[in-house]
Amino acid sequence: QVQLVESGGGLVQPGGSLRLSCAASGFTLDYYAIGWFHQAPGKQREGVSCISKSADVQYYRDSVKGRFTISRDNANNTVYLQMNSLKPEDTAVYYCGADRFERLIPSPDYTYWGQGTQVTVSS
């Protein structure tokens, strides 16, 4: 019954925007560190962004700095990833992960994972 569900993906033109959501059920996200990852076909999953338990620390990989923003909405038990100025190289399945252990960078060992949402950036 503990699960994370990603949503908000889709097909968008280069330069467009999407907002991804990571909604938790079976537990609350208030005291969980959250990370966003993406995985393109034939490639390994890699960290995109993460947010600390108190939301005072946010991390972004260099390729998305200035374009993506991670945020928490604890009242709705949801974490968002606002994605602006999207590029074809952003195309991937995006996953969120959650863990009670604090993290300052996204690591592959989060306890809980969602099923992913597809983001496709193409003309």
PDB file of C-alpha atoms in Angstrom:
ATOM      1  CA  GLN A   1       0.000   0.000   0.000  1.00  0.00           C
ATOM      2  CA  VAL A   2       3.033   2.279   0.301  1.00  0.00           C
ATOM      3  CA  GLN A   3       3.587   3.841  -3.071  1.00  0.00           C
ATOM      4  CA  LEU A   4       4.681   6.878  -5.031  1.00  0.00           C
ATOM      5  CA  VAL A   5       2.888   7.846  -8.235  1.00  0.00           C
ATOM      6  CA  GLU A   6       4.418  10.170 -10.819  1.00  0.00           C
ATOM      7  CA  SER A   7       2.268  12.115 -13.246  1.00  0.00           C
ATOM      8  CA  GLY A   8       2.463  15.106 -15.579  1.00  0.00           C
ATOM      9  CA  GLY A   9       4.637  13.696 -18.331  1.00  0.00           C
ATOM     10  CA  GLY A  10       3.825  13.896 -22.002  1.00  0.00           C
ATOM     11  CA  LEU A  11       4.946  15.113 -25.408  1.00  0.00           C
ATOM     12  CA  VAL A  12       6.210  18.687 -25.606  1.00  0.00           C
ATOM     13  CA  GLN A  13       8.094  20.757 -28.177  1.00  0.00           C
ATOM     14  CA  PRO A  14      11.627  21.990 -27.466  1.00  0.00           C
ATOM     15  CA  GLY A  15      11.439  25.082 -25.286  1.00  0.00           C
ATOM     16  CA  GLY A  16       8.167  23.984 -23.719  1.00  0.00           C
ATOM     17  CA  SER A  17       7.340  23.259 -20.086  1.00  0.00           C
ATOM     18  CA  LEU A  18       5.933  20.449 -17.972  1.00  0.00           C
ATOM     19  CA  ARG A  19       5.252  20.058 -14.265  1.00  0.00           C
ATOM     20  CA  LEU A  20       5.779  16.584 -12.883  1.00  0.00           C
ATOM     21  CA  SER A  21       4.075  15.467  -9.678  1.00  0.00           C
ATOM     22  CA  CYS A  22       5.138  12.798  -7.202  1.00  0.00           C
ATOM     23  CA  ALA A  23       2.211  11.886  -4.961  1.00  0.00           C
ATOM     24  CA  ALA A  24       2.626   9.627  -1.935  1.00  0.00           C
ATOM     25  CA  SER A  25       0.097   7.207  -0.475  1.00  0.00           C
ATOM     26  CA  GLY A  26       0.458   4.963   2.553  1.00  0.00           C
ATOM     27  CA  PHE A  27       2.889   7.380   4.198  1.00  0.00           C
ATOM     28  CA  THR A  28       3.505  11.109   4.500  1.00  0.00           C
ATOM     29  CA  LEU A  29       6.357  12.964   2.818  1.00  0.00           C
ATOM     30  CA  ASP A  30       6.914  15.575   5.517  1.00  0.00           C
ATOM     31  CA  TYR A  31      10.041  13.905   6.890  1.00  0.00           C
ATOM     32  CA  TYR A  32      11.248  12.161   3.745  1.00  0.00           C
ATOM     33  CA  ALA A  33      14.002  13.271   1.444  1.00  0.00           C
ATOM     34  CA  ILE A  34      12.795  13.185  -2.172  1.00  0.00           C
ATOM     35  CA  GLY A  35      14.771  12.725  -5.364  1.00  0.00           C
ATOM     36  CA  TRP A  36      13.905  12.931  -9.055  1.00  0.00           C
ATOM     37  CA  PHE A  37      15.699  10.650 -11.501  1.00  0.00           C
ATOM     38  CA  HIS A  38      15.457  10.021 -15.209  1.00  0.00           C
ATOM     39  CA  GLN A  39      16.324   7.099 -17.439  1.00  0.00           C
ATOM     40  CA  ALA A  40      16.615   7.178 -21.212  1.00  0.00           C
ATOM     41  CA  PRO A  41      16.415   3.993 -23.316  1.00  0.00           C
ATOM     42  CA  GLY A  42      19.636   2.012 -23.080  1.00  0.00           C
ATOM     43  CA  LYS A  43      21.048   4.240 -20.337  1.00  0.00           C
ATOM     44  CA  GLN A  44      21.323   4.028 -16.566  1.00  0.00           C
ATOM     45  CA  ARG A  45      19.032   5.910 -14.221  1.00  0.00           C
ATOM     46  CA  GLU A  46      20.646   9.139 -13.064  1.00  0.00           C
ATOM     47  CA  GLY A  47      19.805  11.779 -10.503  1.00  0.00           C
ATOM     48  CA  VAL A  48      18.172  14.982 -11.719  1.00  0.00           C
ATOM     49  CA  SER A  49      17.183  16.827  -8.551  1.00  0.00           C
ATOM     50  CA  CYS A  50      16.490  16.286  -4.865  1.00  0.00           C
ATOM     51  CA  ILE A  51      15.037  18.163  -1.926  1.00  0.00           C
ATOM     52  CA  SER A  52      15.870  17.777   1.749  1.00  0.00           C
ATOM     53  CA  LYS A  53      13.363  16.934   4.470  1.00  0.00           C
ATOM     54  CA  SER A  54      12.943  20.554   5.506  1.00  0.00           C
ATOM     55  CA  ALA A  55      13.169  21.798   1.892  1.00  0.00           C
ATOM     56  CA  ASP A  56      16.060  24.069   2.858  1.00  0.00           C
ATOM     57  CA  VAL A  57      18.470  22.277   0.507  1.00  0.00           C
ATOM     58  CA  GLN A  58      17.804  21.561  -3.168  1.00  0.00           C
ATOM     59  CA  TYR A  59      20.138  19.937  -5.648  1.00  0.00           C
ATOM     60  CA  TYR A  60      20.131  20.084  -9.456  1.00  0.00           C
ATOM     61  CA  ARG A  61      22.439  18.358 -11.884  1.00  0.00           C
ATOM     62  CA  ASP A  62      24.344  20.828 -14.024  1.00  0.00           C
ATOM     63  CA  SER A  63      22.375  20.104 -17.182  1.00  0.00           C
ATOM     64  CA  VAL A  64      19.073  21.283 -15.635  1.00  0.00           C
ATOM     65  CA  LYS A  65      20.227  24.190 -13.466  1.00  0.00           C
ATOM     66  CA  GLY A  66      18.222  27.301 -14.212  1.00  0.00           C
ATOM     67  CA  ARG A  67      15.547  25.287 -16.019  1.00  0.00           C
ATOM     68  CA  PHE A  68      14.091  22.886 -13.413  1.00  0.00           C
ATOM     69  CA  THR A  69      12.700  23.645  -9.949  1.00  0.00           C
ATOM     70  CA  ILE A  70      11.862  21.120  -7.235  1.00  0.00           C
ATOM     71  CA  SER A  71       9.351  21.960  -4.502  1.00  0.00           C
ATOM     72  CA  ARG A  72       7.286  20.407  -1.719  1.00  0.00           C
ATOM     73  CA  ASP A  73       3.588  20.686  -0.964  1.00  0.00           C
ATOM     74  CA  ASN A  74       3.272  18.798   2.303  1.00  0.00           C
ATOM     75  CA  ALA A  75      -0.431  19.613   2.658  1.00  0.00           C
ATOM     76  CA  ASN A  76      -1.072  17.556  -0.483  1.00  0.00           C
ATOM     77  CA  ASN A  77       1.653  14.992   0.227  1.00  0.00           C
ATOM     78  CA  THR A  78       3.219  15.829  -3.129  1.00  0.00           C
ATOM     79  CA  VAL A  79       6.577  16.891  -4.545  1.00  0.00           C
ATOM     80  CA  TYR A  80       6.795  18.701  -7.879  1.00  0.00           C
ATOM     81  CA  LEU A  81       9.407  19.125 -10.569  1.00  0.00           C
ATOM     82  CA  GLN A  82       8.774  22.179 -12.729  1.00  0.00           C
ATOM     83  CA  MET A  83      10.575  21.685 -16.039  1.00  0.00           C
ATOM     84  CA  ASN A  84      11.068  24.731 -18.268  1.00  0.00           C
ATOM     85  CA  SER A  85      12.989  25.294 -21.506  1.00  0.00           C
ATOM     86  CA  LEU A  86      12.875  21.595 -22.244  1.00  0.00           C
ATOM     87  CA  LYS A  87      15.409  20.094 -24.633  1.00  0.00           C
ATOM     88  CA  PRO A  88      15.332  16.862 -26.668  1.00  0.00           C
ATOM     89  CA  GLU A  89      18.036  15.457 -24.398  1.00  0.00           C
ATOM     90  CA  ASP A  90      15.588  15.708 -21.476  1.00  0.00           C
ATOM     91  CA  THR A  91      13.566  12.900 -23.071  1.00  0.00           C
ATOM     92  CA  ALA A  92      13.379  10.015 -20.588  1.00  0.00           C
ATOM     93  CA  VAL A  93      11.201   8.254 -18.059  1.00  0.00           C
ATOM     94  CA  TYR A  94      11.197  10.313 -14.862  1.00  0.00           C
ATOM     95  CA  TYR A  95      11.016   8.612 -11.461  1.00  0.00           C
ATOM     96  CA  CYS A  96      10.720   9.916  -7.927  1.00  0.00           C
ATOM     97  CA  GLY A  97      12.274   8.278  -4.895  1.00  0.00           C
ATOM     98  CA  ALA A  98      11.726   8.815  -1.164  1.00  0.00           C
ATOM     99  CA  ASP A  99      13.704   7.945   1.947  1.00  0.00           C
ATOM    100  CA  ARG A 100      13.623   8.848   5.629  1.00  0.00           C
ATOM    101  CA  PHE A 101      17.404   9.148   5.591  1.00  0.00           C
ATOM    102  CA  GLU A 102      18.468  12.684   4.756  1.00  0.00           C
ATOM    103  CA  ARG A 103      20.176  13.292   1.424  1.00  0.00           C
ATOM    104  CA  LEU A 104      21.838  16.316  -0.109  1.00  0.00           C
ATOM    105  CA  ILE A 105      22.281  14.743  -3.540  1.00  0.00           C
ATOM    106  CA  PRO A 106      20.142  12.121  -5.311  1.00  0.00           C
ATOM    107  CA  SER A 107      21.511   8.626  -4.767  1.00  0.00           C
ATOM    108  CA  PRO A 108      20.241   5.313  -6.205  1.00  0.00           C
ATOM    109  CA  ASP A 109      19.327   3.771  -2.835  1.00  0.00           C
ATOM    110  CA  TYR A 110      16.029   5.500  -1.986  1.00  0.00           C
ATOM    111  CA  THR A 111      13.657   3.145  -0.172  1.00  0.00           C
ATOM    112  CA  TYR A 112      10.499   3.930  -2.148  1.00  0.00           C
ATOM    113  CA  TRP A 113      10.125   4.414  -5.899  1.00  0.00           C
ATOM    114  CA  GLY A 114       7.347   5.305  -8.280  1.00  0.00           C
ATOM    115  CA  GLN A 115       6.630   3.651 -11.623  1.00  0.00           C
ATOM    116  CA  GLY A 116       7.757   6.616 -13.696  1.00  0.00           C
ATOM    117  CA  THR A 117       6.211   9.046 -16.150  1.00  0.00           C
ATOM    118  CA  GLN A 118       7.346   9.479 -19.752  1.00  0.00           C
ATOM    119  CA  VAL A 119       8.662  12.850 -20.915  1.00  0.00           C
ATOM    120  CA  THR A 120       9.254  13.254 -24.632  1.00  0.00           C
ATOM    121  CA  VAL A 121      10.693  16.482 -26.060  1.00  0.00           C
ATOM    122  CA  SER A 122      10.450  16.536 -29.839  1.00  0.00           C
ATOM    123  CA  SER A 123       9.443  18.716 -32.765  1.00  0.00           C
TER     124      SER A 123
END
